[in-house]
CSV table of C-alpha atoms and ligand atoms in Angstrom, one decimal:
chain,number,residue,atom,x,y,z
A,1,MET,CA,0.0,0.0,0.0
A,2,HIS,CA,1.4,3.3,-1.0
A,3,HIS,CA,0.1,6.8,-1.6
A,4,PHE,CA,0.8,7.2,-5.3
A,5,HIS,CA,-2.5,7.1,-7.3
A,6,TYR,CA,-4.3,8.7,-10.2
A,7,GLU,CA,-6.8,11.4,-9.4
A,8,ASP,CA,-8.9,12.7,-12.3
A,9,GLY,CA,-6.4,11.2,-14.7
A,10,VAL,CA,-3.4,12.8,-13.0
A,11,LEU,CA,-0.8,10.8,-11.0
A,12,CYS,CA,-0.5,12.2,-7.5
A,13,CYS,CA,1.7,11.6,-4.5
A,14,GLU,CA,-0.6,12.0,-1.6
A,15,GLY,CA,-2.4,15.2,-2.3
A,16,VAL,CA,0.1,16.7,-4.7
A,17,SER,CA,0.1,16.3,-8.5
A,18,LEU,CA,3.5,15.0,-9.5
A,19,ALA,CA,3.4,17.3,-12.5
A,20,ASN,CA,3.5,20.3,-10.2
A,21,ILE,CA,6.6,18.9,-8.5
A,22,ALA,CA,8.2,18.4,-12.0
A,23,LYS,CA,7.3,22.0,-12.9
A,24,GLU,CA,8.7,23.5,-9.7
A,25,VAL,CA,11.7,21.2,-9.0
A,26,GLY,CA,12.4,19.9,-12.5
A,27,THR,CA,13.3,16.4,-13.6
A,28,PRO,CA,14.7,13.9,-12.9
A,29,SER,CA,13.7,14.0,-9.2
A,30,TYR,CA,13.1,11.4,-6.5
A,31,VAL,CA,9.8,12.0,-4.7
A,32,TYR,CA,9.1,10.3,-1.4
A,33,SER,CA,5.7,10.0,0.3
A,34,TYR,CA,6.0,10.8,4.0
A,35,SER,CA,2.7,9.1,4.8
A,36,THR,CA,3.8,5.9,3.1
A,37,LEU,CA,7.1,5.8,5.0
A,38,GLN,CA,5.2,6.3,8.2
A,39,ARG,CA,2.6,3.7,7.4
A,40,HIS,CA,5.2,1.1,6.3
A,41,PHE,CA,7.2,1.7,9.5
A,42,ARG,CA,4.1,1.4,11.7
A,43,VAL,CA,2.9,-1.8,10.0
A,44,MET,CA,6.3,-3.3,10.6
A,45,ASP,CA,6.6,-2.1,14.2
A,46,GLU,CA,3.1,-3.1,15.1
A,47,ALA,CA,3.4,-6.6,13.5
A,48,PHE,CA,6.2,-7.4,15.9
A,49,SER,CA,4.6,-5.7,18.9
A,50,PRO,CA,3.8,-9.0,20.6
A,51,PHE,CA,7.4,-9.4,21.6
A,52,PRO,CA,10.3,-7.1,22.6
A,53,HIS,CA,11.7,-5.8,19.4
A,54,LEU,CA,13.5,-2.9,17.8
A,55,VAL,CA,13.1,-1.9,14.2
A,56,CYS,CA,16.4,-0.5,12.8
A,57,PHE,CA,15.9,1.0,9.4
A,58,ALA,CA,18.6,0.0,6.9
A,59,VAL,CA,20.1,3.4,6.1
A,60,LYS,CA,21.7,2.1,2.9
A,61,ALA,CA,18.2,1.8,1.3
A,62,ASN,CA,17.5,5.5,1.6
A,63,SER,CA,19.8,7.8,3.6
A,64,ASN,CA,18.2,11.2,3.0
A,65,ILE,CA,18.2,12.9,6.4
A,66,ALA,CA,14.5,13.9,6.0
A,67,VAL,CA,13.6,10.3,5.4
A,68,LEU,CA,15.7,9.2,8.4
A,69,ARG,CA,14.2,11.9,10.5
A,70,ALA,CA,10.7,10.8,9.6
A,71,LEU,CA,11.5,7.3,10.8
A,72,VAL,CA,13.3,8.4,13.9
A,73,ARG,CA,10.2,10.3,15.0
A,74,GLU,CA,8.3,7.0,14.7
A,75,GLY,CA,10.7,5.4,17.1
A,76,SER,CA,13.0,3.8,14.5
A,77,GLY,CA,16.5,2.8,15.2
A,78,MET,CA,19.1,2.6,12.4
A,79,ASP,CA,21.2,-0.1,10.8
A,80,ILE,CA,24.3,1.4,9.5
A,81,VAL,CA,27.3,0.2,7.5
A,82,SER,CA,29.7,3.1,7.5
A,83,GLY,CA,30.9,6.2,9.3
A,84,GLY,CA,29.0,8.2,6.8
A,85,GLU,CA,25.7,6.5,7.6
A,86,LEU,CA,26.4,7.0,11.3
A,87,PHE,CA,26.9,10.7,10.6
A,88,ARG,CA,23.6,10.9,8.7
A,89,ALA,CA,21.7,8.9,11.3
A,90,LEU,CA,23.0,11.3,14.1
A,91,ARG,CA,22.2,14.3,11.9
A,92,ALA,CA,18.7,13.0,11.7
A,93,GLY,CA,18.5,12.8,15.5
A,94,ALA,CA,18.7,9.0,15.8
A,95,HIS,CA,19.4,7.7,19.3
A,96,PRO,CA,22.9,6.0,19.4
A,97,GLU,CA,21.5,3.3,21.7
A,98,ARG,CA,19.3,2.3,18.8
A,99,ILE,CA,22.0,2.0,16.2
A,100,VAL,CA,23.5,-1.3,15.0
A,101,PHE,CA,26.6,-1.3,12.8
A,102,ALA,CA,27.2,-4.1,10.2
A,103,GLY,CA,29.7,-4.5,7.3
A,104,VAL,CA,32.7,-6.6,6.5
A,105,GLY,CA,35.2,-3.7,6.4
A,106,LYS,CA,34.8,-1.4,9.3
A,107,THR,CA,37.8,0.8,9.7
A,108,PHE,CA,39.6,1.8,12.9
A,109,GLN,CA,38.2,5.3,12.5
A,110,GLU,CA,34.7,4.1,12.0
A,111,MET,CA,35.0,1.8,15.1
A,112,GLU,CA,36.3,4.7,17.1
A,113,TYR,CA,33.5,7.0,16.0
A,114,ALA,CA,30.8,4.5,16.8
A,115,LEU,CA,32.4,3.7,20.2
A,116,ARG,CA,32.6,7.4,21.1
A,117,VAL,CA,29.0,7.9,20.2
A,118,GLY,CA,27.9,4.8,22.1
A,119,ILE,CA,26.0,2.7,19.6
A,120,LEU,CA,23.9,-0.3,20.7
A,121,MET,CA,25.9,-3.0,18.9
A,122,PHE,CA,28.6,-3.8,16.4
A,123,ASN,CA,27.6,-6.7,14.1
A,124,VAL,CA,31.1,-8.2,13.7
A,125,GLU,CA,31.8,-10.2,10.6
A,126,SER,CA,35.2,-11.8,11.1
A,127,ASP,CA,37.8,-12.8,13.7
A,128,GLN,CA,40.3,-10.1,12.6
A,129,GLU,CA,37.6,-7.5,12.9
A,130,LEU,CA,36.9,-8.7,16.4
A,131,GLU,CA,40.5,-8.3,17.4
A,132,THR,CA,40.7,-4.9,15.9
A,133,LEU,CA,37.6,-3.8,17.7
A,134,GLN,CA,39.1,-5.1,21.0
A,135,GLU,CA,42.2,-3.0,20.3
A,136,VAL,CA,40.2,0.2,19.5
A,137,ALA,CA,37.9,-0.2,22.5
A,138,CYS,CA,40.7,-0.9,24.9
A,139,ARG,CA,42.5,2.2,23.7
A,140,LEU,CA,39.4,4.3,24.3
A,141,GLY,CA,38.9,2.6,27.7
A,142,VAL,CA,35.4,1.3,26.8
A,143,GLN,CA,33.6,-1.9,26.2
A,144,ALA,CA,32.5,-2.6,22.7
A,145,PRO,CA,29.0,-4.2,22.6
A,146,VAL,CA,29.0,-6.9,19.9
A,147,ALA,CA,26.9,-9.5,18.1
A,148,LEU,CA,28.7,-11.8,15.7
A,149,ARG,CA,27.1,-12.0,12.3
A,150,VAL,CA,26.6,-15.7,11.6
A,151,ASN,CA,25.9,-17.2,8.3
A,152,PRO,CA,23.1,-19.7,8.7
A,153,ASP,CA,23.6,-21.1,5.2
A,154,VAL,CA,19.9,-20.6,4.2
A,155,ASP,CA,19.0,-20.0,0.6
A,156,PRO,CA,16.8,-16.9,0.5
A,157,LYS,CA,15.8,-17.7,-3.1
A,158,THR,CA,16.4,-14.2,-4.4
A,159,HIS,CA,18.8,-12.6,-6.9
A,160,PRO,CA,22.3,-14.0,-6.4
A,161,TYR,CA,23.8,-10.5,-6.0
A,162,ILE,CA,21.6,-9.8,-3.0
A,163,SER,CA,21.6,-13.2,-1.2
A,164,THR,CA,24.1,-12.9,1.6
A,165,GLY,CA,23.6,-15.8,3.9
A,166,LEU,CA,25.0,-18.7,1.9
A,167,LYS,CA,28.3,-20.4,2.7
A,168,LYS,CA,30.0,-18.9,-0.3
A,169,SER,CA,29.1,-15.4,0.7
A,170,LYS,CA,31.7,-12.9,2.0
A,171,PHE,CA,29.4,-11.9,4.9
A,172,GLY,CA,29.4,-13.2,8.4
A,173,ILE,CA,31.0,-16.2,10.1
A,174,ALA,CA,30.0,-19.8,9.3
A,175,ILE,CA,27.5,-20.9,11.9
A,176,LYS,CA,29.5,-23.9,12.8
A,177,GLU,CA,32.5,-21.7,13.6
A,178,ALA,CA,30.4,-19.4,15.6
A,179,VAL,CA,30.8,-21.1,19.0
A,180,LYS,CA,34.5,-20.9,18.8
A,181,GLU,CA,34.4,-17.2,17.8
A,182,TYR,CA,32.0,-16.4,20.6
A,183,GLU,CA,34.4,-18.0,23.1
A,184,THR,CA,37.2,-15.8,21.8
A,185,ALA,CA,34.9,-12.8,22.0
A,186,ALA,CA,33.9,-13.6,25.6
A,187,SER,CA,37.6,-13.8,26.5
A,188,LEU,CA,38.4,-10.3,25.2
A,189,SER,CA,38.6,-7.7,27.9
A,190,CYS,CA,37.1,-4.8,26.0
A,191,ILE,CA,34.4,-6.8,24.1
A,192,GLN,CA,31.0,-7.3,25.5
A,193,VAL,CA,29.0,-10.1,23.9
A,194,LYS,CA,25.4,-8.9,23.5
A,195,GLY,CA,23.7,-10.8,20.8
A,196,VAL,CA,23.7,-12.8,17.5
A,197,HIS,CA,23.1,-11.3,14.1
A,198,CYS,CA,22.3,-12.7,10.7
A,199,HIS,CA,21.0,-11.3,7.4
A,200,ILE,CA,20.3,-13.8,4.7
A,201,GLY,CA,19.5,-11.6,1.7
A,202,SER,CA,17.2,-9.0,0.2
A,203,GLN,CA,13.9,-8.9,-1.7
A,204,ILE,CA,12.9,-12.2,-0.1
A,205,THR,CA,9.3,-13.1,-0.9
A,206,GLN,CA,8.7,-16.1,1.3
A,207,VAL,CA,8.7,-16.5,5.1
A,208,THR,CA,10.4,-20.0,5.2
A,209,PRO,CA,14.0,-18.8,4.7
A,210,PHE,CA,13.5,-16.3,7.6
A,211,VAL,CA,12.0,-19.0,9.9
A,212,GLU,CA,14.8,-21.5,9.0
A,213,ALA,CA,17.5,-18.9,9.6
A,214,LEU,CA,16.0,-17.8,12.9
A,215,GLY,CA,15.7,-21.4,14.1
A,216,ARG,CA,19.4,-22.0,13.5
A,217,VAL,CA,20.3,-18.7,15.2
A,218,LEU,CA,18.2,-19.6,18.2
A,219,ASP,CA,19.9,-23.0,18.5
A,220,LEU,CA,23.1,-21.1,18.7
A,221,VAL,CA,21.7,-18.8,21.3
A,222,ASP,CA,20.8,-21.8,23.5
A,223,GLU,CA,24.3,-23.2,23.0
A,224,LEU,CA,25.9,-19.9,24.0
A,225,ARG,CA,23.7,-19.5,27.0
A,226,ASP,CA,24.6,-23.1,28.1
A,227,MET,CA,28.2,-21.9,28.0
A,228,GLY,CA,27.3,-19.1,30.4
A,229,MET,CA,27.1,-16.2,27.9
A,230,GLU,CA,24.4,-13.6,28.2
A,231,ILE,CA,22.6,-13.0,25.0
A,232,PHE,CA,20.2,-10.1,24.9
A,233,TYR,CA,19.6,-9.5,21.3
A,234,VAL,CA,18.8,-11.6,18.2
A,235,ASP,CA,19.1,-9.5,15.1
A,236,MET,CA,17.5,-11.2,12.1
A,237,GLY,CA,18.6,-8.5,9.6
A,238,GLY,CA,16.4,-7.2,6.9
A,239,GLY,CA,15.4,-8.6,3.6
A,240,LEU,CA,11.6,-8.7,3.4
A,241,GLY,CA,10.6,-8.1,-0.3
A,242,ILE,CA,8.2,-5.8,-1.9
A,243,GLN,CA,6.0,-5.8,-4.9
A,244,TYR,CA,7.7,-4.4,-8.0
A,245,LYS,CA,5.6,-6.3,-10.6
A,246,ASP,CA,3.8,-9.5,-9.7
A,247,GLU,CA,5.6,-10.7,-6.6
A,248,SER,CA,3.5,-11.4,-3.6
A,249,PRO,CA,5.7,-11.0,-0.6
A,250,PRO,CA,4.3,-11.8,2.8
A,251,PRO,CA,3.1,-8.8,4.8
A,252,PRO,CA,5.2,-8.1,7.9
A,253,LYS,CA,2.4,-9.5,10.1
A,254,GLU,CA,2.7,-12.9,8.4
A,255,LEU,CA,6.4,-12.9,9.0
A,256,ALA,CA,5.9,-11.9,12.6
A,257,GLU,CA,3.3,-14.7,13.1
A,258,ALA,CA,5.6,-17.2,11.5
A,259,VAL,CA,8.5,-16.4,13.9
A,260,GLU,CA,6.4,-15.8,17.0
A,261,PRO,CA,6.4,-19.5,18.1
A,262,LEU,CA,10.2,-19.5,18.0
A,263,LEU,CA,10.5,-16.4,20.1
A,264,VAL,CA,8.0,-16.8,22.9
A,265,ASN,CA,9.7,-16.8,26.3
A,266,ARG,CA,13.1,-16.7,24.8
A,267,GLY,CA,14.2,-13.7,26.8
A,268,VAL,CA,15.6,-11.9,23.8
A,269,THR,CA,14.9,-8.6,22.1
A,270,LEU,CA,14.4,-9.1,18.4
A,271,ILE,CA,16.1,-6.6,16.1
A,272,LEU,CA,14.9,-6.1,12.6
A,273,GLU,CA,16.7,-4.2,9.8
A,274,PRO,CA,14.2,-3.6,7.1
A,275,GLY,CA,15.2,-1.2,4.3
A,276,ARG,CA,13.3,-1.9,1.1
A,277,VAL,CA,10.0,-2.8,2.7
A,278,ILE,CA,9.9,0.6,4.4
A,279,ALA,CA,11.2,2.8,1.7
A,280,GLY,CA,10.8,1.0,-1.7
A,281,ASN,CA,7.3,1.7,-2.5
A,282,ALA,CA,7.4,5.1,-0.7
A,283,GLY,CA,9.4,6.7,-3.5
A,284,ILE,CA,9.4,7.2,-7.3
A,285,LEU,CA,11.7,8.7,-9.8
A,286,LEU,CA,10.2,11.4,-11.8
A,287,THR,CA,11.6,11.7,-15.4
A,288,LYS,CA,10.8,13.4,-18.7
A,289,VAL,CA,10.6,12.0,-22.2
A,290,LEU,CA,13.3,13.7,-24.2
A,291,TYR,CA,13.0,11.8,-27.5
A,292,LEU,CA,11.1,9.0,-29.1
A,293,LYS,CA,13.3,7.1,-31.4
A,294,ARG,CA,11.9,4.4,-33.7
A,295,GLY,CA,14.6,2.0,-34.7
A,296,GLU,CA,14.5,-0.7,-37.3
A,297,GLU,CA,14.3,-3.5,-34.7
A,298,LYS,CA,13.5,-1.6,-31.5
A,299,ASN,CA,11.9,1.5,-30.3
A,300,PHE,CA,13.5,3.7,-27.7
A,301,VAL,CA,12.0,6.2,-25.3
A,302,VAL,CA,14.9,8.4,-24.3
A,303,VAL,CA,14.3,10.0,-20.9
A,304,ASP,CA,16.3,12.4,-18.8
A,305,ALA,CA,17.0,9.9,-16.0
A,306,ALA,CA,19.6,7.3,-16.4
A,307,MET,CA,21.5,4.3,-14.9
A,308,ASN,CA,23.5,6.8,-12.7
A,309,ASP,CA,20.2,7.9,-11.1
A,310,LEU,CA,18.6,4.5,-10.8
A,311,ALA,CA,21.1,1.6,-11.2
A,312,ARG,CA,18.8,-1.3,-10.3
A,313,PRO,CA,17.6,-2.1,-13.9
A,314,SER,CA,21.1,-2.1,-15.3
A,315,LEU,CA,22.7,-3.8,-12.4
A,316,TYR,CA,20.3,-6.5,-11.6
A,317,GLY,CA,17.9,-6.5,-14.5
A,318,ALA,CA,15.4,-5.3,-11.9
A,319,TYR,CA,11.8,-4.4,-13.0
A,320,HIS,CA,10.4,-1.0,-12.2
A,321,ALA,CA,6.9,-0.2,-13.4
A,322,ILE,CA,6.7,3.0,-15.4
A,323,PHE,CA,3.6,5.1,-15.4
A,324,PRO,CA,2.8,8.3,-17.3
A,325,LEU,CA,1.8,11.3,-15.1
A,326,LYS,CA,-1.2,11.9,-17.3
A,327,GLU,CA,-3.3,8.8,-17.6
A,328,ASN,CA,-2.7,8.4,-21.4
A,329,PRO,CA,-4.8,6.1,-23.6
A,330,PRO,CA,-3.1,2.8,-24.2
A,331,GLY,CA,-0.8,2.9,-27.2
A,332,ASN,CA,0.8,0.2,-29.1
A,333,LEU,CA,4.3,1.2,-28.2
A,334,VAL,CA,6.8,-1.5,-27.1
A,335,ALA,CA,10.1,0.1,-26.3
A,336,ASP,CA,13.2,0.3,-24.2
A,337,VAL,CA,13.2,3.2,-21.8
A,338,VAL,CA,16.8,4.4,-21.9
A,339,GLY,CA,18.8,7.3,-20.4
A,340,PRO,CA,21.4,9.6,-22.0
A,341,ILE,CA,24.4,7.7,-20.7
A,342,CYS,CA,26.9,6.4,-23.2
A,343,GLU,CA,26.5,2.7,-22.4
A,344,SER,CA,24.2,0.1,-23.9
A,345,GLY,CA,23.5,-1.1,-20.4
A,346,ASP,CA,21.8,2.2,-19.6
A,347,PHE,CA,18.2,1.4,-19.5
A,348,LEU,CA,15.3,1.7,-17.0
A,349,ALA,CA,13.1,-0.8,-18.8
A,350,ARG,CA,13.4,-3.2,-21.6
A,351,ASP,CA,10.7,-4.2,-24.2
A,352,ARG,CA,8.1,-2.5,-22.2
A,353,GLU,CA,4.5,-2.0,-23.3
A,354,LEU,CA,3.9,1.7,-22.8
A,355,PRO,CA,1.0,4.0,-23.3
A,356,PHE,CA,0.9,6.6,-26.0
A,357,LEU,CA,3.7,9.0,-25.4
A,358,GLU,CA,5.0,12.2,-26.8
A,359,GLN,CA,8.1,14.3,-26.4
A,360,GLY,CA,8.0,16.2,-23.1
A,361,ASP,CA,5.7,13.7,-21.4
A,362,LEU,CA,6.4,13.0,-17.7
A,363,LEU,CA,6.9,9.5,-16.3
A,364,ALA,CA,7.1,8.0,-12.9
A,365,VAL,CA,9.5,5.1,-12.4
A,366,MET,CA,7.8,3.3,-9.5
A,367,SER,CA,9.1,1.5,-6.4
A,368,ALA,CA,12.3,3.6,-6.5
A,369,GLY,CA,12.4,4.7,-2.8
A,370,ALA,CA,14.9,2.1,-1.8
A,371,TYR,CA,18.4,1.7,-3.4
A,372,GLY,CA,17.5,4.5,-5.8
A,373,PHE,CA,19.2,7.7,-4.8
A,374,THR,CA,21.6,6.0,-2.5
A,375,MET,CA,23.1,4.0,-5.4
A,376,SER,CA,23.2,7.0,-7.7
A,377,SER,CA,26.5,8.4,-9.0
A,378,ASN,CA,27.9,11.3,-11.1
A,379,TYR,CA,28.8,9.0,-14.0
A,380,ASN,CA,29.0,11.0,-17.3
A,381,SER,CA,29.3,14.0,-15.0
A,382,ARG,CA,25.6,14.0,-14.6
A,383,LEU,CA,24.3,16.0,-11.7
A,384,ARG,CA,22.8,14.0,-8.9
A,385,VAL,CA,19.1,14.7,-8.8
A,386,ALA,CA,16.8,16.5,-6.4
A,387,GLU,CA,14.9,14.7,-3.7
A,388,VAL,CA,11.5,15.8,-2.6
A,389,MET,CA,9.3,14.8,0.3
A,390,VAL,CA,5.5,15.0,0.1
A,391,LYS,CA,3.2,15.2,3.1
A,392,GLY,CA,-0.5,15.7,2.4
A,393,ASP,CA,-0.9,18.5,0.0
A,394,GLU,CA,2.5,20.0,0.6
A,395,PHE,CA,6.0,19.2,-0.5
A,396,TRP,CA,9.6,20.1,0.3
A,397,VAL,CA,12.9,19.8,-1.5
A,398,VAL,CA,14.9,17.6,0.9
A,399,ARG,CA,18.0,17.5,-1.2
A,400,GLN,CA,18.8,20.1,-3.8
A,401,ARG,CA,19.7,19.1,-7.3
A,402,GLU,CA,23.5,19.4,-7.7
A,403,CYS,CA,25.0,22.1,-9.8
A,404,TYR,CA,28.1,22.1,-12.0
A,405,GLU,CA,30.3,23.5,-9.2
A,406,ASP,CA,29.3,20.5,-7.0
A,407,LEU,CA,30.8,18.3,-9.7
A,408,VAL,CA,34.3,19.6,-9.3
A,409,ARG,CA,34.1,20.4,-5.5
A,410,GLY,CA,37.4,19.1,-4.0
A,411,GLU,CA,39.1,18.6,-7.3
A,412,LYS,CA,42.4,20.5,-7.9
A,413,ILE,CA,44.8,21.0,-10.8
A,414,PRO,CA,48.4,20.6,-9.5
A,415,PRO,CA,50.6,23.7,-9.9
A,416,PHE,CA,52.8,22.1,-12.6
A,417,LEU,CA,49.8,21.8,-14.8
A,418,LEU,CA,48.9,25.4,-14.4
A,419,GLU,CA,52.1,26.6,-16.0
A,420,ALA,CA,51.5,27.6,-19.6
B,501,LLP,N1,20.8,-5.5,7.1
B,501,LLP,C1,21.9,-5.9,6.4
B,501,LLP,C2,23.1,-6.4,7.1
B,501,LLP,C3,22.0,-5.7,5.0
B,501,LLP,O1,23.1,-6.1,4.3
B,501,LLP,C4,20.8,-5.2,4.3
B,501,LLP,C5,20.9,-5.0,2.8
B,501,LLP,C6,19.7,-4.9,5.0
B,501,LLP,C7,19.7,-5.1,6.4
B,501,LLP,C8,18.4,-4.3,4.4
B,501,LLP,O2,17.9,-5.2,3.5
B,501,LLP,P1,16.4,-4.9,2.9
B,501,LLP,O3,15.4,-5.0,4.0
B,501,LLP,O4,16.4,-3.6,2.3
B,501,LLP,O5,16.2,-6.0,1.9
B,501,LLP,N2,21.1,-2.8,-3.8
B,501,LLP,C9,20.3,-4.0,-3.7
B,501,LLP,C10,20.0,-4.4,-2.3
B,501,LLP,C11,21.2,-4.7,-1.5
B,501,LLP,C12,20.9,-5.1,-0.1
B,501,LLP,C13,22.1,-5.1,0.7
B,501,LLP,N3,21.9,-5.3,2.1
B,501,LLP,C14,19.0,-3.7,-4.5
B,501,LLP,O6,18.9,-2.6,-5.1
B,501,LLP,O7,18.2,-4.6,-4.7
């Protein structure tokens, strides 16, 4: 459920016509619906309300500080993977004691930053990382709260690029090695074992992989407790899928009900790290048709957004629905929707049946609120686009479109090249 709908033939976000946003802010632009973000967070949070839990939004999905702020105000914690994400989370007013920090390559500096701030937990992904964290924490004279990220070897049945819990994946520690690693962790003077973490993948559309993974993690919790360790948190990561086309992912409530029997009276707080399910269908990418190009074998709709703005189609062959802002009559156009970038892989849609379109028409690339702007780049020296947040019948630019000066900020020509 989201708040993008046609009203009198005009596509709106909540109470605002998207065409008005295009007129005032220009294209391409990302547009986020505040009420959808709020609703998605609440649905998730309420689904898990029968047991102690903490929802930590995965900042990588959408890191705009207005989006983070909206979620913080709903009580959300944050799942971060870099110092930059920590900075953003704090700028948005996130509570450090609701921040978890994952990632296979945390640097000394990032560890120090997070320790000084006092985050809830580091999700540690290797033995060397654990030793390093011990060193950094001792130097600061603090205890580092940790969970080890274990790899339950469960197949999430999703795109290979985004499945992360298999044995062959770079993430986490093999579950059969976990006990040994926990013993090490428990013996380190500046490490405080707090929980167990796992994350098996993304865009998962069934509950079974989650239940299987959680079952394995809880067996490990029992084992660790038998050894005398205190485990307060079980972090089951993110990964719940959304509808892009014809998927039918389980609603959060179904997931909560499926895991509930495993969790009753376990004396753990469940941490969830949803990203896509909160932000994905809360955002769209607004773009304009520049040219219609009829080729011999293929037709192309050239738009002003490209793979640098939304990488998912090029990178994963991901499907994003594309709707015209004016409810046009159906046409007989089958075309690739492509951007201006000099790469054949630059497309937003392939062989797509589209309505009747003309030069200058505006389009909404749907389900672009997660892993949209955050994965965008300046490739081809394109300016990163504006981000807009809508609430009711008002909207705000929450990130300005870049300008040419932004492109060269920080770049310098060395003196020897300045000589004539
Ligand atoms: N927690 C951890 C440790 C993660 O690695 C991720 C995502 C999440 C939570 C959030 O997962 P979500 O609930 O959003 O599925 N760029 C790809 C997705 C990469 C996901 C990486 N990790 C895409 O556009 O599909």
